[in-house]
Amino acid sequence: MTFEFQIRALLSISIWTVLSTHPAWAEDHSLQLKAETSLTFDNNLFRLPASANPTLILGKPSGAEQIGINTLSLNFSTSLSLQKINLTVSIADSLYQNFSYLNYTSYNYNAELKWSLTPKLHGILSSNRKETANSFSDYLGLNQSNLRTEMTTRMEAIYEVDGPWRVLSGVSQFSQINQQALVAGGDHTTQTVEAGLGYVFASGSNISFRQKAVSGHFLNRVLPSSGAYDTDFSKAISDLRAQWVMPDNSSADFYLSAITQTHPNFPQRNFSGLNSGASINWLLTGKSSVKLGQSRDVSAYAVFLSNYTQTDRLYFSPIWQLSPKSLVILKNEWAHIAYQGAPNGIGISNQRNDETRDTSLSFYWQPDQRLTFSAALQNASRASNQTGLDYNSNQISVSAQYSY
């Protein structure tokens, strides 16, 4: 019996126990059905550089595409005493007008049990599945579909010792499966065990420290490997996080994580680094706010000339409440991505560096409690020191959602 199956079985048993211990099912429950339809126009779906010839690469004179997505989801929530259950299941049908081989139907779910044995001992059992299309920004198989399925199961426990102190623990499993083979970001599973301490201030501000041990396995790799691609890896993470709640309901978040990843068969693939970030959600007036922040994230990216990426990101997002029924959100994000840690020191002087920018303007209108309309304009671009990796794309999208 696998670790993932054990957690899912425990989640199913726990939910069934909560629902079956009360003849009226629960003290409070709700059921909501949502239907959403959206239409997106992308003038550069395959993220081709301006110098590319779409006819030679795609067999068509343009890489522009119109994508229609129809989604039906069911949300169920209920509570009994200290226990709370949230369940969401959805089916989404994605249709491509010009490149129909990319059509797909995804089935997703998120199940969560917020359990509590006593007011001081509580936690979360959760399981979710998400299926999406891989981005073409780094995937070269342009003439075939490549879906990515991610599944996560997690069990978390929190014990409130005395006053503000918390003892934190958790176990989880994650799996990522791609329809087509990828070198960086290929099929793999991870199992994580973590423990830590937290402190909650009377103001609602909090600080926590967690130590995590991650064991990972790549599903489609075999040894020996001429490219030094390992089948297994281990990761140690020391994670410090803090949230400051301000008197005007603004808040600021901070994190600092030390990461070390090792490989048993190819130590030249080992790397370590610091992840850090700070953000503020600042309420300017009763109808406007702004979120801004910066981060540095180190993550595995094992290819011929690199072991990992270091991404420095800056983002800025003002929000305006135009009326009780309408909202406007502007998002700006800039990032510098450095591909580092060349195995055996090969190609250090020519390692890849990217500059990306993502800007979007979204408008939301809710004329009725059950009906929501939205529209968005988006531009995404990348400039790279490697030939053929630059791109610029513009998107326009509209959607309508009805809840019952």
GROMACS .gro file of C-alpha atoms in nm:
model
  404
    1MET     CA    1   0.000   0.000   0.000
    2THR     CA    2   0.156   0.330  -0.111
    3PHE     CA    3   0.202   0.634   0.107
    4GLU     CA    4  -0.029   0.838  -0.120
    5PHE     CA    5  -0.302   0.573  -0.110
    6GLN     CA    6  -0.285   0.562   0.270
    7ILE     CA    7  -0.345   0.937   0.302
    8ARG     CA    8  -0.631   0.931   0.050
    9ALA     CA    9  -0.786   0.634   0.225
   10LEU     CA   10  -0.758   0.816   0.558
   11LEU     CA   11  -0.920   1.123   0.403
   12SER     CA   12  -1.209   0.915   0.263
   13ILE     CA   13  -1.265   0.734   0.591
   14SER     CA   14  -1.253   1.061   0.787
   15ILE     CA   15  -1.505   1.231   0.559
   16TRP     CA   16  -1.736   0.929   0.570
   17THR     CA   17  -1.709   0.918   0.950
   18VAL     CA   18  -1.800   1.286   0.982
   19LEU     CA   19  -2.098   1.254   0.747
   20SER     CA   20  -2.232   0.931   0.897
   21THR     CA   21  -2.218   1.030   1.265
   22HIS     CA   22  -2.514   1.266   1.240
   23PRO     CA   23  -2.857   1.162   1.114
   24ALA     CA   24  -2.918   1.504   0.960
   25TRP     CA   25  -2.587   1.474   0.771
   26ALA     CA   26  -2.443   1.791   0.924
   27GLU     CA   27  -2.522   2.101   1.120
   28ASP     CA   28  -2.462   2.326   0.821
   29HIS     CA   29  -2.399   2.242   0.456
   30SER     CA   30  -2.417   2.402   0.112
   31LEU     CA   31  -2.416   2.278  -0.245
   32GLN     CA   32  -2.325   2.505  -0.536
   33LEU     CA   33  -2.313   2.437  -0.909
   34LYS     CA   34  -2.102   2.665  -1.130
   35ALA     CA   35  -2.096   2.688  -1.509
   36GLU     CA   36  -1.833   2.901  -1.682
   37THR     CA   37  -1.751   2.970  -2.045
   38SER     CA   38  -1.449   3.165  -2.166
   39LEU     CA   39  -1.293   3.264  -2.496
   40THR     CA   40  -0.924   3.359  -2.533
   41PHE     CA   41  -0.740   3.491  -2.837
   42ASP     CA   42  -0.360   3.445  -2.829
   43ASN     CA   43  -0.156   3.588  -3.117
   44ASN     CA   44   0.148   3.368  -3.037
   45LEU     CA   45   0.031   3.044  -2.875
   46PHE     CA   46   0.359   2.859  -2.938
   47ARG     CA   47   0.579   3.143  -2.807
   48LEU     CA   48   0.776   3.168  -3.132
   49PRO     CA   49   1.041   3.439  -3.182
   50ALA     CA   50   0.964   3.719  -3.429
   51SER     CA   51   1.219   3.575  -3.675
   52ALA     CA   52   1.047   3.234  -3.691
   53ASN     CA   53   0.862   3.113  -4.001
   54PRO     CA   54   0.532   2.964  -3.874
   55THR     CA   55   0.466   2.787  -4.206
   56LEU     CA   56   0.789   2.586  -4.179
   57ILE     CA   57   0.745   2.511  -3.807
   58LEU     CA   58   0.368   2.468  -3.774
   59GLY     CA   59   0.248   2.411  -4.128
   60LYS     CA   60   0.029   2.722  -4.101
   61PRO     CA   61   0.101   3.088  -4.173
   62SER     CA   62   0.034   3.198  -3.816
   63GLY     CA   63   0.067   3.073  -3.459
   64ALA     CA   64  -0.238   3.268  -3.347
   65GLU     CA   65  -0.514   3.071  -3.178
   66GLN     CA   66  -0.863   3.109  -3.038
   67ILE     CA   67  -0.935   2.887  -2.735
   68GLY     CA   68  -1.278   2.820  -2.592
   69ILE     CA   69  -1.309   2.662  -2.248
   70ASN     CA   70  -1.633   2.539  -2.093
   71THR     CA   71  -1.618   2.440  -1.727
   72LEU     CA   72  -1.873   2.279  -1.500
   73SER     CA   73  -1.793   2.250  -1.129
   74LEU     CA   74  -1.970   2.130  -0.816
   75ASN     CA   75  -1.881   2.272  -0.475
   76PHE     CA   76  -1.995   2.105  -0.154
   77SER     CA   77  -1.921   2.219   0.201
   78THR     CA   78  -2.050   2.098   0.534
   79SER     CA   79  -1.962   2.115   0.901
   80LEU     CA   80  -2.031   1.909   1.208
   81SER     CA   81  -1.916   2.038   1.544
   82LEU     CA   82  -1.544   2.114   1.499
   83GLN     CA   83  -1.510   1.930   1.165
   84LYS     CA   84  -1.542   2.103   0.827
   85ILE     CA   85  -1.545   1.948   0.479
   86ASN     CA   86  -1.493   2.123   0.145
   87LEU     CA   87  -1.516   1.934  -0.183
   88THR     CA   88  -1.486   2.070  -0.536
   89VAL     CA   89  -1.501   1.861  -0.855
   90SER     CA   90  -1.489   2.005  -1.205
   91ILE     CA   91  -1.473   1.910  -1.571
   92ALA     CA   92  -1.330   2.150  -1.830
   93ASP     CA   93  -1.346   2.114  -2.206
   94SER     CA   94  -1.078   2.311  -2.398
   95LEU     CA   95  -1.128   2.358  -2.774
   96TYR     CA   96  -0.866   2.505  -3.010
   97GLN     CA   97  -0.994   2.657  -3.334
   98ASN     CA   98  -0.682   2.622  -3.557
   99PHE     CA   99  -0.480   2.348  -3.386
  100SER     CA  100  -0.746   2.095  -3.292
  101TYR     CA  101  -0.491   1.828  -3.191
  102LEU     CA  102  -0.447   2.033  -2.873
  103ASN     CA  103  -0.812   1.983  -2.766
  104TYR     CA  104  -0.849   1.818  -2.427
  105THR     CA  105  -1.090   1.755  -2.143
  106SER     CA  106  -0.959   1.781  -1.788
  107TYR     CA  107  -1.102   1.637  -1.469
  108ASN     CA  108  -0.998   1.811  -1.148
  109TYR     CA  109  -1.090   1.789  -0.783
  110ASN     CA  110  -0.997   1.928  -0.444
  111ALA     CA  111  -1.109   1.753  -0.124
  112GLU     CA  112  -1.030   1.899   0.217
  113LEU     CA  113  -1.117   1.798   0.572
  114LYS     CA  114  -1.041   2.053   0.842
  115TRP     CA  115  -1.037   1.822   1.144
  116SER     CA  116  -1.019   1.897   1.512
  117LEU     CA  117  -0.988   1.640   1.792
  118THR     CA  118  -0.990   1.916   2.053
  119PRO     CA  119  -0.988   2.297   2.018
  120LYS     CA  120  -0.609   2.280   2.063
  121LEU     CA  121  -0.532   1.983   1.834
  122HIS     CA  122  -0.643   2.033   1.476
  123GLY     CA  123  -0.522   2.015   1.120
  124ILE     CA  124  -0.605   1.947   0.755
  125LEU     CA  125  -0.635   1.635   0.540
  126SER     CA  126  -0.642   1.717   0.171
  127SER     CA  127  -0.615   1.566  -0.175
  128ASN     CA  128  -0.628   1.741  -0.511
  129ARG     CA  129  -0.579   1.676  -0.881
  130LYS     CA  130  -0.504   1.938  -1.147
  131GLU     CA  131  -0.466   1.878  -1.520
  132THR     CA  132  -0.338   2.157  -1.748
  133ALA     CA  133  -0.160   2.206  -2.080
  134ASN     CA  134   0.216   2.254  -2.056
  135SER     CA  135   0.338   2.596  -2.166
  136PHE     CA  136   0.509   2.613  -2.504
  137SER     CA  137   0.765   2.862  -2.370
  138ASP     CA  138   1.019   2.580  -2.324
  139TYR     CA  139   0.849   2.276  -2.480
  140LEU     CA  140   0.967   2.209  -2.837
  141GLY     CA  141   0.714   1.940  -2.938
  142LEU     CA  142   0.485   2.190  -3.108
  143ASN     CA  143   0.293   1.938  -3.317
  144GLN     CA  144   0.151   1.730  -3.035
  145SER     CA  145  -0.044   1.780  -2.717
  146ASN     CA  146   0.142   1.768  -2.387
  147LEU     CA  147  -0.077   1.775  -2.079
  148ARG     CA  148   0.053   1.785  -1.723
  149THR     CA  149  -0.129   1.613  -1.436
  150GLU     CA  150  -0.036   1.709  -1.080
  151MET     CA  151  -0.168   1.528  -0.773
  152THR     CA  152  -0.105   1.625  -0.412
  153THR     CA  153  -0.209   1.456  -0.088
  154ARG     CA  154  -0.130   1.614   0.247
  155MET     CA  155  -0.189   1.560   0.617
  156GLU     CA  156  -0.111   1.848   0.854
  157ALA     CA  157  -0.145   1.872   1.232
  158ILE     CA  158  -0.120   2.175   1.462
  159TYR     CA  159  -0.109   2.158   1.841
  160GLU     CA  160  -0.159   2.479   2.041
  161VAL     CA  161   0.071   2.428   2.337
  162ASP     CA  162   0.011   2.724   2.566
  163GLY     CA  163  -0.108   3.064   2.465
  164PRO     CA  164   0.051   3.170   2.137
  165TRP     CA  165   0.284   2.872   2.075
  166ARG     CA  166   0.209   2.610   1.807
  167VAL     CA  167   0.371   2.274   1.729
  168LEU     CA  168   0.354   2.207   1.354
  169SER     CA  169   0.387   1.877   1.165
  170GLY     CA  170   0.292   1.735   0.828
  171VAL     CA  171   0.345   1.467   0.564
  172SER     CA  172   0.264   1.494   0.194
  173GLN     CA  173   0.311   1.334  -0.144
  174PHE     CA  174   0.323   1.504  -0.483
  175SER     CA  175   0.330   1.352  -0.832
  176GLN     CA  176   0.374   1.513  -1.171
  177ILE     CA  177   0.299   1.322  -1.493
  178ASN     CA  178   0.343   1.468  -1.842
  179GLN     CA  179   0.175   1.339  -2.156
  180GLN     CA  180   0.503   1.375  -2.347
  181ALA     CA  181   0.855   1.334  -2.212
  182LEU     CA  182   1.030   1.641  -2.073
  183VAL     CA  183   1.395   1.668  -1.967
  184ALA     CA  184   1.359   1.954  -1.718
  185GLY     CA  185   1.044   1.912  -1.511
  186GLY     CA  186   0.996   1.547  -1.609
  187ASP     CA  187   0.770   1.289  -1.445
  188HIS     CA  188   0.849   1.251  -1.076
  189THR     CA  189   0.711   1.192  -0.729
  190THR     CA  190   0.813   1.343  -0.395
  191GLN     CA  191   0.740   1.254  -0.035
  192THR     CA  192   0.783   1.521   0.231
  193VAL     CA  193   0.799   1.506   0.610
  194GLU     CA  194   0.809   1.829   0.809
  195ALA     CA  195   0.805   1.956   1.166
  196GLY     CA  196   0.830   2.298   1.324
  197LEU     CA  197   0.717   2.564   1.569
  198GLY     CA  198   0.492   2.867   1.532
  199TYR     CA  199   0.401   3.173   1.736
  200VAL     CA  200   0.078   3.373   1.695
  201PHE     CA  201   0.061   3.726   1.837
  202ALA     CA  202  -0.254   3.881   1.982
  203SER     CA  203  -0.272   4.113   1.677
  204GLY     CA  204  -0.296   3.813   1.442
  205SER     CA  205   0.064   3.847   1.325
  206ASN     CA  206   0.255   3.520   1.326
  207ILE     CA  207   0.593   3.361   1.270
  208SER     CA  208   0.684   2.998   1.203
  209PHE     CA  209   0.983   2.776   1.133
  210ARG     CA  210   0.964   2.438   0.960
  211GLN     CA  211   1.229   2.179   0.880
  212LYS     CA  212   1.142   1.966   0.577
  213ALA     CA  213   1.292   1.646   0.437
  214VAL     CA  214   1.199   1.561   0.078
  215SER     CA  215   1.264   1.232  -0.102
  216GLY     CA  216   1.213   1.236  -0.480
  217HIS     CA  217   1.211   0.983  -0.762
  218PHE     CA  218   1.200   1.033  -1.141
  219LEU     CA  219   0.964   0.785  -1.304
  220ASN     CA  220   1.104   0.752  -1.656
  221ARG     CA  221   1.479   0.754  -1.604
  222VAL     CA  222   1.721   0.462  -1.602
  223LEU     CA  223   2.089   0.425  -1.516
  224PRO     CA  224   2.348   0.461  -1.650
  225SER     CA  225   2.272   0.803  -1.799
  226SER     CA  226   2.510   0.968  -2.045
  227GLY     CA  227   2.366   1.308  -1.957
  228ALA     CA  228   2.410   1.260  -1.579
  229TYR     CA  229   2.033   1.261  -1.519
  230ASP     CA  230   1.974   1.092  -1.184
  231THR     CA  231   1.678   0.870  -1.094
  232ASP     CA  232   1.651   0.994  -0.734
  233PHE     CA  233   1.716   1.302  -0.526
  234SER     CA  234   1.687   1.429  -0.170
  235LYS     CA  235   1.612   1.780  -0.053
  236ALA     CA  236   1.651   1.948   0.287
  237ILE     CA  237   1.458   2.272   0.345
  238SER     CA  238   1.480   2.507   0.645
  239ASP     CA  239   1.184   2.744   0.611
  240LEU     CA  240   1.119   3.062   0.812
  241ARG     CA  241   0.798   3.261   0.750
  242ALA     CA  242   0.635   3.563   0.911
  243GLN     CA  243   0.320   3.767   0.860
  244TRP     CA  244   0.267   4.114   1.002
  245VAL     CA  245  -0.096   4.227   1.037
  246MET     CA  246  -0.119   4.606   1.049
  247PRO     CA  247  -0.383   4.810   1.237
  248ASP     CA  248  -0.554   4.922   0.912
  249ASN     CA  249  -0.594   4.555   0.799
  250SER     CA  250  -0.298   4.583   0.565
  251SER     CA  251  -0.050   4.296   0.593
  252ALA     CA  252   0.309   4.209   0.503
  253ASP     CA  253   0.455   3.862   0.443
  254PHE     CA  254   0.817   3.748   0.460
  255TYR     CA  255   0.994   3.416   0.403
  256LEU     CA  256   1.349   3.280   0.399
  257SER     CA  257   1.428   2.921   0.301
  258ALA     CA  258   1.763   2.743   0.281
  259ILE     CA  259   1.751   2.460   0.024
  260THR     CA  260   2.001   2.182  -0.041
  261GLN     CA  261   1.934   1.919  -0.309
  262THR     CA  262   2.156   1.613  -0.349
  263HIS     CA  263   2.172   1.325  -0.597
  264PRO     CA  264   2.307   0.979  -0.503
  265ASN     CA  265   2.456   0.885  -0.842
  266PHE     CA  266   2.561   1.219  -0.993
  267PRO     CA  267   2.687   1.458  -0.721
  268GLN     CA  268   2.778   1.710  -0.993
  269ARG     CA  269   2.403   1.776  -1.008
  270ASN     CA  270   2.388   1.884  -0.640
  271PHE     CA  271   2.300   2.246  -0.564
  272SER     CA  272   2.200   2.470  -0.274
  273GLY     CA  273   2.068   2.821  -0.230
  274LEU     CA  274   1.844   3.063  -0.045
  275ASN     CA  275   1.483   3.138  -0.133
  276SER     CA  276   1.354   3.468   0.002
  277GLY     CA  277   1.066   3.703  -0.046
  278ALA     CA  278   0.875   3.997   0.095
  279SER     CA  279   0.534   4.133  -0.004
  280ILE     CA  280   0.285   4.386   0.126
  281ASN     CA  281  -0.089   4.405   0.075
  282TRP     CA  282  -0.156   4.772   0.143
  283LEU     CA  283  -0.511   4.906   0.178
  284LEU     CA  284  -0.492   5.261   0.041
  285THR     CA  285  -0.860   5.349   0.081
  286GLY     CA  286  -1.185   5.165   0.132
  287LYS     CA  287  -1.201   5.105  -0.243
  288SER     CA  288  -0.839   5.061  -0.348
  289SER     CA  289  -0.538   4.857  -0.248
  290VAL     CA  290  -0.202   4.758  -0.388
  291LYS     CA  291   0.009   4.446  -0.357
  292LEU     CA  292   0.379   4.465  -0.427
  293GLY     CA  293   0.671   4.241  -0.352
  294GLN     CA  294   0.993   4.076  -0.455
  295SER     CA  295   1.128   3.724  -0.434
  296ARG     CA  296   1.428   3.508  -0.515
  297ASP     CA  297   1.356   3.141  -0.580
  298VAL     CA  298   1.598   2.857  -0.652
  299SER     CA  299   1.451   2.544  -0.815
  300ALA     CA  300   1.579   2.236  -0.997
  301TYR     CA  301   1.625   2.262  -1.375
  302ALA     CA  302   1.854   1.979  -1.483
  303VAL     CA  303   1.956   2.004  -1.849
  304PHE     CA  304   2.290   1.969  -2.027
  305LEU     CA  305   2.422   2.311  -1.920
  306SER     CA  306   2.246   2.372  -1.587
  307ASN     CA  307   2.130   2.210  -1.264
  308TYR     CA  308   1.896   2.479  -1.135
  309THR     CA  309   1.745   2.821  -1.197
  310GLN     CA  310   1.762   3.130  -0.979
  311THR     CA  311   1.462   3.356  -1.041
  312ASP     CA  312   1.456   3.714  -0.913
  313ARG     CA  313   1.101   3.848  -0.940
  314LEU     CA  314   0.942   4.188  -0.878
  315TYR     CA  315   0.565   4.238  -0.893
  316PHE     CA  316   0.318   4.523  -0.851
  317SER     CA  317  -0.062   4.494  -0.855
  318PRO     CA  318  -0.307   4.776  -0.777
  319ILE     CA  319  -0.677   4.696  -0.730
  320TRP     CA  320  -0.968   4.939  -0.770
  321GLN     CA  321  -1.323   4.874  -0.650
  322LEU     CA  322  -1.507   5.089  -0.905
  323SER     CA  323  -1.848   5.011  -0.756
  324PRO     CA  324  -2.006   4.747  -0.532
  325LYS     CA  325  -2.042   4.532  -0.846
  326SER     CA  326  -1.725   4.605  -1.046
  327LEU     CA  327  -1.352   4.559  -0.990
  328VAL     CA  328  -1.035   4.636  -1.189
  329ILE     CA  329  -0.699   4.464  -1.130
  330LEU     CA  330  -0.368   4.560  -1.290
  331LYS     CA  331  -0.078   4.315  -1.261
  332ASN     CA  332   0.285   4.377  -1.354
  333GLU     CA  333   0.558   4.120  -1.303
  334TRP     CA  334   0.923   4.133  -1.405
  335ALA     CA  335   1.168   3.845  -1.362
  336HIS     CA  336   1.532   3.763  -1.429
  337ILE     CA  337   1.599   3.390  -1.463
  338ALA     CA  338   1.958   3.265  -1.444
  339TYR     CA  339   2.028   2.901  -1.536
  340GLN     CA  340   2.315   2.796  -1.310
  341GLY     CA  341   2.519   2.505  -1.175
  342ALA     CA  342   2.663   2.362  -1.497
  343PRO     CA  343   2.762   1.997  -1.434
  344ASN     CA  344   3.139   1.945  -1.473
  345GLY     CA  345   3.179   2.319  -1.533
  346ILE     CA  346   3.090   2.286  -1.901
  347GLY     CA  347   2.952   2.597  -2.070
  348ILE     CA  348   2.968   2.826  -1.765
  349SER     CA  349   3.058   3.127  -1.981
  350ASN     CA  350   2.753   3.071  -2.203
  351GLN     CA  351   2.483   2.982  -1.952
  352ARG     CA  352   2.132   3.094  -2.031
  353ASN     CA  353   1.979   3.414  -1.886
  354ASP     CA  354   1.622   3.529  -1.947
  355GLU     CA  355   1.431   3.850  -1.880
  356THR     CA  356   1.053   3.809  -1.868
  357ARG     CA  357   0.766   4.051  -1.829
  358ASP     CA  358   0.396   3.978  -1.775
  359THR     CA  359   0.137   4.257  -1.767
  360SER     CA  360  -0.240   4.216  -1.749
  361LEU     CA  361  -0.546   4.436  -1.697
  362SER     CA  362  -0.863   4.258  -1.578
  363PHE     CA  363  -1.217   4.384  -1.531
  364TYR     CA  364  -1.484   4.201  -1.327
  365TRP     CA  365  -1.855   4.283  -1.319
  366GLN     CA  366  -2.115   4.108  -1.104
  367PRO     CA  367  -2.459   4.243  -1.197
  368ASP     CA  368  -2.623   3.965  -0.997
  369GLN     CA  369  -2.508   3.756  -0.703
  370ARG     CA  370  -2.507   3.447  -0.925
  371LEU     CA  371  -2.365   3.599  -1.244
  372THR     CA  372  -2.012   3.729  -1.306
  373PHE     CA  373  -1.857   3.865  -1.627
  374SER     CA  374  -1.488   3.933  -1.678
  375ALA     CA  375  -1.252   4.056  -1.949
  376ALA     CA  376  -0.872   4.076  -1.960
  377LEU     CA  377  -0.585   4.206  -2.172
  378GLN     CA  378  -0.243   4.046  -2.126
  379ASN     CA  379   0.105   4.081  -2.270
  380ALA     CA  380   0.385   3.832  -2.200
  381SER     CA  381   0.739   3.861  -2.332
  382ARG     CA  382   1.084   3.707  -2.290
  383ALA     CA  383   1.429   3.825  -2.392
  384SER     CA  384   1.709   3.566  -2.372
  385ASN     CA  385   2.081   3.555  -2.439
  386GLN     CA  386   2.019   3.224  -2.622
  387THR     CA  387   1.916   3.234  -2.988
  388GLY     CA  388   1.554   3.153  -3.069
  389LEU     CA  389   1.412   3.187  -2.716
  390ASP     CA  390   1.276   3.545  -2.739
  391TYR     CA  391   0.902   3.586  -2.777
  392ASN     CA  392   0.619   3.833  -2.739
  393SER     CA  393   0.252   3.741  -2.710
  394ASN     CA  394  -0.075   3.929  -2.662
  395GLN     CA  395  -0.394   3.778  -2.525
  396ILE     CA  396  -0.753   3.896  -2.505
  397SER     CA  397  -1.005   3.696  -2.303
  398VAL     CA  398  -1.367   3.722  -2.197
  399SER     CA  399  -1.566   3.493  -1.967
  400ALA     CA  400  -1.902   3.449  -1.800
  401GLN     CA  401  -1.980   3.244  -1.487
  402TYR     CA  402  -2.315   3.145  -1.344
  403SER     CA  403  -2.356   2.996  -0.996
  404TYR     CA  404  -2.659   2.813  -0.869
   0.00000   0.00000   0.00000
